[in-house]
CSV table of C-alpha atoms in Angstrom, one decimal:
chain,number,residue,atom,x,y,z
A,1279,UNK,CA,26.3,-29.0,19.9
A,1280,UNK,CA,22.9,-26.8,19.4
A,1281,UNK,CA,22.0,-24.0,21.6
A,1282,UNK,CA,18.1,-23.9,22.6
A,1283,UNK,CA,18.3,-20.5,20.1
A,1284,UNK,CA,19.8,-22.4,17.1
A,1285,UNK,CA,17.7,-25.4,17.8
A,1286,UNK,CA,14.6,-23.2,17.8
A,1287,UNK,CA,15.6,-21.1,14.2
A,1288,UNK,CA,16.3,-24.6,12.7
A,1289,UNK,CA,13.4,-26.1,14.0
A,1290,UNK,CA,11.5,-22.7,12.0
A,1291,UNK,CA,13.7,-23.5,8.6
A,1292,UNK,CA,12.5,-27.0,8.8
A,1293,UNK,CA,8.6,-25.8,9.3
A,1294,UNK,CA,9.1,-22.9,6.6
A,1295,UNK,CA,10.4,-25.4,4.4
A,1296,UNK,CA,7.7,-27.9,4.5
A,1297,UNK,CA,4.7,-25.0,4.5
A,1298,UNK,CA,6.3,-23.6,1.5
A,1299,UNK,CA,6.3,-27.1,-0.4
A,1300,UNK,CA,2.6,-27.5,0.6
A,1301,UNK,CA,1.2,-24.2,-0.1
A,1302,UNK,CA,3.1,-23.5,-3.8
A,1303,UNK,CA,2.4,-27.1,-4.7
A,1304,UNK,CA,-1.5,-26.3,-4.1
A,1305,UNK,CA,-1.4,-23.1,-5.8
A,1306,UNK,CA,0.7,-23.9,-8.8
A,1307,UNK,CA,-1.2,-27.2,-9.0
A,1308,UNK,CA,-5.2,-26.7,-7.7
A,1309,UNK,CA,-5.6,-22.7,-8.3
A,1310,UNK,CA,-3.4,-21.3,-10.9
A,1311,UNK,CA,-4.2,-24.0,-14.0
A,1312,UNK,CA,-8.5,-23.4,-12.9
A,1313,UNK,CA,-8.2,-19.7,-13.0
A,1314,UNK,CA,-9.0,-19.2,-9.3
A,1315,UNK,CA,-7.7,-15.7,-7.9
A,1316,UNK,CA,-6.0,-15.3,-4.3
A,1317,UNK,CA,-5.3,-12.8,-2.6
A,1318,UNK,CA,-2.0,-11.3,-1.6
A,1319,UNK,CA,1.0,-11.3,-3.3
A,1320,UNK,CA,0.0,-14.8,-5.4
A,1321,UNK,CA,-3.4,-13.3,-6.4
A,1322,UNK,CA,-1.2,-10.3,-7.7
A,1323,UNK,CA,0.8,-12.6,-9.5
A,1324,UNK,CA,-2.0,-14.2,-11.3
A,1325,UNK,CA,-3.7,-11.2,-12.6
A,1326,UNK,CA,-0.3,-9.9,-14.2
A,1327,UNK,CA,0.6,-13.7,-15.1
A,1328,UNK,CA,-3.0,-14.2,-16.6
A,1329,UNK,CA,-3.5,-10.4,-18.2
A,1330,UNK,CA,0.8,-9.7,-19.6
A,1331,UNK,CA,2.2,-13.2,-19.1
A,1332,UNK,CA,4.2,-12.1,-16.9
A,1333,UNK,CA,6.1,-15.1,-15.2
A,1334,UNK,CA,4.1,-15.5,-11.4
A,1335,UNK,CA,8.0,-15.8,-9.7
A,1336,UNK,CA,8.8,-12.4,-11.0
A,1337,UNK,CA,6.4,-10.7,-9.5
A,1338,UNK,CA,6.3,-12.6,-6.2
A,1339,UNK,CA,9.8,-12.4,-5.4
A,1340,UNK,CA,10.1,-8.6,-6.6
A,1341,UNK,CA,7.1,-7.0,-4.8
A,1342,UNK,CA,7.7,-9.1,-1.7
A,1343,UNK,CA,11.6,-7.7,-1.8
A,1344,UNK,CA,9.6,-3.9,-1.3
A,1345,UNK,CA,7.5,-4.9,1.3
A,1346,UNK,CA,10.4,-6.2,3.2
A,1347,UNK,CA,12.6,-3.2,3.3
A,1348,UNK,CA,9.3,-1.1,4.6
A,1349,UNK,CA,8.6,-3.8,7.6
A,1350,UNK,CA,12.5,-4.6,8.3
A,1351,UNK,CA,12.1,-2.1,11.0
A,1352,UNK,CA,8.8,-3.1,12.5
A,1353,UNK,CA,9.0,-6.4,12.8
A,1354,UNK,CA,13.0,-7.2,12.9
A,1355,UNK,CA,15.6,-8.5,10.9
A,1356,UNK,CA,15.1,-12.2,11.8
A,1357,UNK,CA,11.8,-12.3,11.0
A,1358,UNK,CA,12.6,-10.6,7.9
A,1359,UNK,CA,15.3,-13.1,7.0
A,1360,UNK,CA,13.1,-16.2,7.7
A,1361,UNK,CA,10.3,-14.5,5.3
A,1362,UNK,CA,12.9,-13.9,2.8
A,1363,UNK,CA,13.9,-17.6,2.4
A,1364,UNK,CA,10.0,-18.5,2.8
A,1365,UNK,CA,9.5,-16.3,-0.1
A,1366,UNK,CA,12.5,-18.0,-2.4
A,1367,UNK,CA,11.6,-21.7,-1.3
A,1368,UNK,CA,7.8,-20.8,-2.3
A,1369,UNK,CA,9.1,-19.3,-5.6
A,1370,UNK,CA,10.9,-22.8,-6.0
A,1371,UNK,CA,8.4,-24.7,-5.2
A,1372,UNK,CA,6.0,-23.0,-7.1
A,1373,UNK,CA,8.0,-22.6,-10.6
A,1374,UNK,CA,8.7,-26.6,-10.0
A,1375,UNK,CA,5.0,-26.9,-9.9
A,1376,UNK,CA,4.1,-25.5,-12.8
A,1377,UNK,CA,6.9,-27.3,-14.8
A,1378,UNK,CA,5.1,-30.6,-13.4
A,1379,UNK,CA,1.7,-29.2,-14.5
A,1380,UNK,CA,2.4,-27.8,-17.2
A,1381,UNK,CA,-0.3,-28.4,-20.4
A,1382,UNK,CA,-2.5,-30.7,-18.0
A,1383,UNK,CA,-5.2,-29.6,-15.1
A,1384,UNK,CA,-5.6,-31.1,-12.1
A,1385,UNK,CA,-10.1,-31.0,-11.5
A,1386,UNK,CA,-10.8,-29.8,-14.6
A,1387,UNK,CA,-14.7,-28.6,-14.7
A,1388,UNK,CA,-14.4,-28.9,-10.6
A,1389,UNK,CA,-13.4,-25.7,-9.4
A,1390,UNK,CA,-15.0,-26.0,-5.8
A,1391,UNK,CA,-13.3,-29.3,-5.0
A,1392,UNK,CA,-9.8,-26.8,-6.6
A,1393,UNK,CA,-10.7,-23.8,-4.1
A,1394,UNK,CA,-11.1,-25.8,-0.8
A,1395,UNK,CA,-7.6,-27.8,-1.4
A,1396,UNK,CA,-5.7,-24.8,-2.8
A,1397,UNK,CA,-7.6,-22.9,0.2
A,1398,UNK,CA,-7.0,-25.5,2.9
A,1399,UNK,CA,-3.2,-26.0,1.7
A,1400,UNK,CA,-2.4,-22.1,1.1
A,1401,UNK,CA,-4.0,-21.5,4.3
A,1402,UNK,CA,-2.0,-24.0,6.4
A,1403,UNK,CA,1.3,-22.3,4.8
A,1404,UNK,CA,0.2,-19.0,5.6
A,1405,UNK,CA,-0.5,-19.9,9.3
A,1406,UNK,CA,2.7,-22.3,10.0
A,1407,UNK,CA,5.0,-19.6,8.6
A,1408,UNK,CA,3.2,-16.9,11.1
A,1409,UNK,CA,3.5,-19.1,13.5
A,1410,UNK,CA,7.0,-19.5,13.1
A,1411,UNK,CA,7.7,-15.6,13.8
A,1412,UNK,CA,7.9,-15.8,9.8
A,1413,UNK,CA,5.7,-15.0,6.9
A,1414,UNK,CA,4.9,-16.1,2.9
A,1415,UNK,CA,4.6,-12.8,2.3
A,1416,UNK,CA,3.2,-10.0,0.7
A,1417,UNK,CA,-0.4,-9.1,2.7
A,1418,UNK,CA,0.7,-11.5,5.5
A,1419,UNK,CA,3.9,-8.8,6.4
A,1420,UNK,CA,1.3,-6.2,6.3
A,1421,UNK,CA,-0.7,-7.9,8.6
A,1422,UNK,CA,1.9,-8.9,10.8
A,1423,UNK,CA,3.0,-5.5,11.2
A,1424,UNK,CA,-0.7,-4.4,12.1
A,1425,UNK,CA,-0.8,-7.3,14.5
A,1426,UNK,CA,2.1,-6.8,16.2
A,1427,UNK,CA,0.8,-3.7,18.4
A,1428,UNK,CA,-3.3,-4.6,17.9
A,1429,UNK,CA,-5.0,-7.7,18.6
A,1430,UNK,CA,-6.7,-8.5,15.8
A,1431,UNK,CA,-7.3,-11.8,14.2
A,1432,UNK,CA,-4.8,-12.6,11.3
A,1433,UNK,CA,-6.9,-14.5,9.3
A,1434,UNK,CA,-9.5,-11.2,9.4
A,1435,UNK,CA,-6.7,-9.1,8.3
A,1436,UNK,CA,-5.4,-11.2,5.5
A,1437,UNK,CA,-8.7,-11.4,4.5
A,1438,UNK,CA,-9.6,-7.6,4.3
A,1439,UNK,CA,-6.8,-7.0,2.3
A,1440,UNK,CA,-7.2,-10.0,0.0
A,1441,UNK,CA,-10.8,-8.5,-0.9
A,1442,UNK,CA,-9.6,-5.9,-3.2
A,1443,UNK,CA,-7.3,-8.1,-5.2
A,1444,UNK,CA,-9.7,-10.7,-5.7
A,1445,UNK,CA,-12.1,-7.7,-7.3
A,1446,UNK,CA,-9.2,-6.2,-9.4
A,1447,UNK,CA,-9.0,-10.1,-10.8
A,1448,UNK,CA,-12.2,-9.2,-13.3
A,1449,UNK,CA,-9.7,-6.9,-15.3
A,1450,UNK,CA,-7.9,-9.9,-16.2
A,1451,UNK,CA,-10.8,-12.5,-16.4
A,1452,UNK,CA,-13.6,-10.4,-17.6
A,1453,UNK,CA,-15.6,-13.8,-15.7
A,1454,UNK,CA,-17.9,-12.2,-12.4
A,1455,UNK,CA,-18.3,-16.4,-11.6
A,1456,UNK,CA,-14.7,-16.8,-11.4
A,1457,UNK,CA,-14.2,-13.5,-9.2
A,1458,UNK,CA,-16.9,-14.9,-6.7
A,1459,UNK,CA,-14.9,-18.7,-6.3
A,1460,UNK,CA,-11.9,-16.5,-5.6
A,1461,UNK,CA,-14.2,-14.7,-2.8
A,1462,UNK,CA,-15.0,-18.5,-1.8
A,1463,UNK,CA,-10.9,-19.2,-1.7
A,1464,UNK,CA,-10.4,-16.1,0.5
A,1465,UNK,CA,-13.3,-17.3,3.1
A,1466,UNK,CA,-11.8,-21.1,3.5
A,1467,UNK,CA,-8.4,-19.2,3.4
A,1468,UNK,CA,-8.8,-17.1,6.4
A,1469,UNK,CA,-10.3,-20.0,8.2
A,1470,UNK,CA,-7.5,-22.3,7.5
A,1471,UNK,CA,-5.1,-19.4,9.1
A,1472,UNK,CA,-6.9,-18.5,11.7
A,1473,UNK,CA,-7.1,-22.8,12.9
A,1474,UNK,CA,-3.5,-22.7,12.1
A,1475,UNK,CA,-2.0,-20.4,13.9
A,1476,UNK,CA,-4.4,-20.8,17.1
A,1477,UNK,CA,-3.4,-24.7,17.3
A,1478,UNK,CA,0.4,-24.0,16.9
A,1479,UNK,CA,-0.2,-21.0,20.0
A,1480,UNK,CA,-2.5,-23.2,22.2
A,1481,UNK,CA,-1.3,-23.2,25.3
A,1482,UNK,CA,-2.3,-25.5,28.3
A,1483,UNK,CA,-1.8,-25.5,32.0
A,1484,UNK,CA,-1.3,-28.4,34.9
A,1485,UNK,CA,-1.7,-28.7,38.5
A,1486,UNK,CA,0.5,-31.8,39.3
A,1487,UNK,CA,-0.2,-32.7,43.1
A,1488,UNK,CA,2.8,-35.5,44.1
A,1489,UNK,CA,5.3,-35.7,46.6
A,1490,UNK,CA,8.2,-35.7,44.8
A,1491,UNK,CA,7.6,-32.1,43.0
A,1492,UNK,CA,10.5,-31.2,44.0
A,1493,UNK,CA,12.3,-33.3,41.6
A,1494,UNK,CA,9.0,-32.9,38.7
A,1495,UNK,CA,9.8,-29.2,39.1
A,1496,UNK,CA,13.2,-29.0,38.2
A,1497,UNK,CA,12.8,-31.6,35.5
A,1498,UNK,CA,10.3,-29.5,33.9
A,1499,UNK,CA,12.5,-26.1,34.4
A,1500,UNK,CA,15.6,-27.8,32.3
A,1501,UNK,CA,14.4,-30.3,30.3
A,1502,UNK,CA,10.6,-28.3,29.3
A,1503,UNK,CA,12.4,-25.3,29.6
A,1504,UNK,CA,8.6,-24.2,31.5
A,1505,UNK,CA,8.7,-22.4,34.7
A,1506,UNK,CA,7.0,-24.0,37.5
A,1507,UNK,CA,5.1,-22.0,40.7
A,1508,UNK,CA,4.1,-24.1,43.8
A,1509,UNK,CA,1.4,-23.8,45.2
A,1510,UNK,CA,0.4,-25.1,49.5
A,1511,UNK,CA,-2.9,-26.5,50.1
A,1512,UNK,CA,-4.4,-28.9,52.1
A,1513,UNK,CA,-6.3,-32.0,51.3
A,1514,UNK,CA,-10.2,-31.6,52.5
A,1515,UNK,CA,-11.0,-35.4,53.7
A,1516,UNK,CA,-7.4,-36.3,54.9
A,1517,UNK,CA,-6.2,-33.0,56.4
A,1518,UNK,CA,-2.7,-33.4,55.0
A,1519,UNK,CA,-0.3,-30.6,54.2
A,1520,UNK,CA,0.1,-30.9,50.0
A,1521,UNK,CA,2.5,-29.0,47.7
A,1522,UNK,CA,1.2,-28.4,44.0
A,1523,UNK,CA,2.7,-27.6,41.0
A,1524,UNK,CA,1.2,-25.4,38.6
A,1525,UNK,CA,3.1,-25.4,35.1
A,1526,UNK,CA,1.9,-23.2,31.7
A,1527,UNK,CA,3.4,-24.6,28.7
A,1528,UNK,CA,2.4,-24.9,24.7
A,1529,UNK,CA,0.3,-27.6,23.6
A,1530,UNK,CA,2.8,-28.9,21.7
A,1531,UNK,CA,5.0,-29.9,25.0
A,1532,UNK,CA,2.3,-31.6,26.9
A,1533,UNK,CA,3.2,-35.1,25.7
A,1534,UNK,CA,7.0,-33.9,27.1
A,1535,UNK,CA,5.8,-32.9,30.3
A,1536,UNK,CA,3.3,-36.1,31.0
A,1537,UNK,CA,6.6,-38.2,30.2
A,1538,UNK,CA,8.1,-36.2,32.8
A,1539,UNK,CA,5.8,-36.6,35.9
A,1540,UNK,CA,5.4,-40.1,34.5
A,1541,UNK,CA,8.6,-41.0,34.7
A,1542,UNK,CA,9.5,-39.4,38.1
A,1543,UNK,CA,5.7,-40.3,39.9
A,1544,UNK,CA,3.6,-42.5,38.0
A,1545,UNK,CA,1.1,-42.0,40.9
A,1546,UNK,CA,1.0,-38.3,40.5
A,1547,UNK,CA,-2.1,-36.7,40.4
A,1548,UNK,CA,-2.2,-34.2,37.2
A,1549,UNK,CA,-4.4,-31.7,35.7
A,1550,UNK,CA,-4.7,-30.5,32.7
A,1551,UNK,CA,-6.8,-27.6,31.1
A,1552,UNK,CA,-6.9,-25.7,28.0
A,1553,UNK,CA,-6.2,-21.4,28.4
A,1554,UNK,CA,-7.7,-19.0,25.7
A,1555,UNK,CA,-4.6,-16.7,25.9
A,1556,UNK,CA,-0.9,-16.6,27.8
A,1557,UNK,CA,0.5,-13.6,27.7
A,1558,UNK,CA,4.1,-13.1,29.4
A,1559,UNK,CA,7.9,-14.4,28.7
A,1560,UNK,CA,7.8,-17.0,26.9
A,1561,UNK,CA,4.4,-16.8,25.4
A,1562,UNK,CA,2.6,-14.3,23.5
A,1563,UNK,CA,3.2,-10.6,24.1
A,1564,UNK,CA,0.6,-7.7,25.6
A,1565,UNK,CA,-0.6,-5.1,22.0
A,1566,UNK,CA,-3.1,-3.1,24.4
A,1567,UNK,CA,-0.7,0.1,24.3
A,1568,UNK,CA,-0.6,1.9,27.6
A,1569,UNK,CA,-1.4,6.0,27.8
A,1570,UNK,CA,1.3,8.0,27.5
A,1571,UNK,CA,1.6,10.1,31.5
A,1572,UNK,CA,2.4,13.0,29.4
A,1573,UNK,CA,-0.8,12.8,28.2
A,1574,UNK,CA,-2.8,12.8,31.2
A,1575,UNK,CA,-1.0,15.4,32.8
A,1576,UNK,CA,-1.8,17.8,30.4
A,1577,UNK,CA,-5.3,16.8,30.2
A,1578,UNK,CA,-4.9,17.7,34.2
A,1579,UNK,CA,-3.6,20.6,33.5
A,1580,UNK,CA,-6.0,22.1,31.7
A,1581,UNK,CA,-8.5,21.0,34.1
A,1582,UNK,CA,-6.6,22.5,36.9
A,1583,UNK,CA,-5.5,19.4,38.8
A,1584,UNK,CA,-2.5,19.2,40.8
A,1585,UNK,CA,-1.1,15.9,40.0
A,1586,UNK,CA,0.9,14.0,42.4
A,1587,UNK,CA,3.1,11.0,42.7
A,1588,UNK,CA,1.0,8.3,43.7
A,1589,UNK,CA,2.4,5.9,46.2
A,1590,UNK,CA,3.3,2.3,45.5
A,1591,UNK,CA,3.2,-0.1,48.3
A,1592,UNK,CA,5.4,-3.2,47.8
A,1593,UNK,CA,3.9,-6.7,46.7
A,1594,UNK,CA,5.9,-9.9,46.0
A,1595,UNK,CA,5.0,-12.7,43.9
A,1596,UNK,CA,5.4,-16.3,44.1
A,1597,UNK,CA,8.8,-17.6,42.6
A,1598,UNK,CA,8.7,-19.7,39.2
């Protein structure tokens, strides 16, 4: 039977797996046979492929091997592992690709129409690996690592990095128009993660009014796995005494959790609102990093301030 852990790591594989197909597919098949730089690790690639014929998988795997080592530390050995098997499935994927392609091109004389579906289909690997605590990658790890204690937007990241290997592209192309579509690739790239990533993280919230919340909130706590706080108030025109239920969950379990409510009140009265961030167990983590008090009392010192503890006084909170 599959733990909720083991269900969750397959349930990445699977993701991985599929984003990987997509995104080497629309490189090997849209961006590679047009001459149309990316950034990262595959923009790399090309340069070396286009300007020493060096095989693109050679390169991908082995520089992305480095950069692993450096951010196994930073970012953990799981996520690690799951970019490590991203990495060989888009080597795959991508070497298959060519084979298919090989001696033909796919929109010929139409590179803008190439850029926006290699873009569009890099970019939607790029952000469903991220989003699966996973990565394709070369500049992606580096930008994991950077996002992991900042809040910066991904996409922007990627996209600063990208920048410079686009630009070194000319020393293989000696072609300024074909440097400025990779520029175009890198803007509809960043886009496409950005979207991505924000969609798979959208979270929602519900206040679910009903008299049986009793039993919606338990549902939700073991078969949502959500936590679920209620909340008394009191209706305005009839004066009754209500309980409320206010849930946070992903996007992606809102269809779960309207089954629920419908199945135990159809005649529920529900709520439900889009939230720009959720930050907590279970949902995305706090980057603002907090002063060090070591700090601060030396800055006091100097100054010559006495610093004292400062008293807490007690609050409780309103069980989930």
């Amino acid at each position: 039977m599959l733990t909720l852990k083991k269900y969750s790591l397959l349930k990445d594989l699977v993701l991985l797996t599929i984003a990987m197909f997509i995104g080497s597919l629309g490189w090997a098949i849209f961006l590679l046979p047009n001459h149309i730089t990316t950034g990262g690790i595959p923009g790399l690639a090309s340069i070396l492929y286009w300007g020493l014929n060096i095989p693109v998988q050679v390169t991908f795997l082995g520089v992305n091997a480095l950069l692993l080592l450096i951010a196994l530390k930073v970012l953990g050995w799981q996520f690690c592992l799951k970019t490590l098997y991203a990495a060989v499935m888009f080597t795959l994927f991508s070497a298959l690709g060519q084979h298919w392609m090989e001696g033909s091109t796919l929109l010929k004389g139409q590179p803008f129409m190439a850029i926006v579906l290699g873009a569009a289909s890099l970019g939607s690997t790029v952000g469903l690996g991220l989003a699966s605590n996973a990565s394709t990658g070369g500049t992606d790890v580096i930008a994991a690592m950077i996002n992991k204690y900042h809040d910066i937007s991904l996409g922007k990241l990627i996209l600063l990095v990208d920048i410079s290997i686009v630009t070194a592209s000319y020393l293989a192309l000696r072609n300024w128009e074909e440097v400025i579509y990779g520029y175009i690739f890198l803007f509809i790239f960043s886009v496409c993660v950005d979207k991505v990533v924000n969609m798979m993280h959208q979270s929602v919230q519900f206040f679910i009014i009903s008299e049986k919340y009793e039993q919606i909130g338990r549902a939700i706590n073991v078969n949502a796995q959500r936590g679920c706080t209620t909340i008394s108030g009191q209706g305005f025109y009839s004066g009754r005494e209500v309980k409320m239920l206010f849930v946070l969950a992903r996007q992606t379990e809102s269809a779960k959790i309207f089954s629920i409510i419908n199945e135990i009140d159809p005649a529920a009265f529900v709520s439900q609102s889009s939230v720009i961030g959720v930050y907590g167990e279970g949902f995305d983590k706090f980057k603002a990093k907090r002063k060090k008090n070591s700090m601060l009392q030396e800055q006091a010192r100097k100054l010559g301030i006495t610093t004292e503890p400062v008293a807490t006084t007690e609050t409780t909170t309103a069980k989930s």
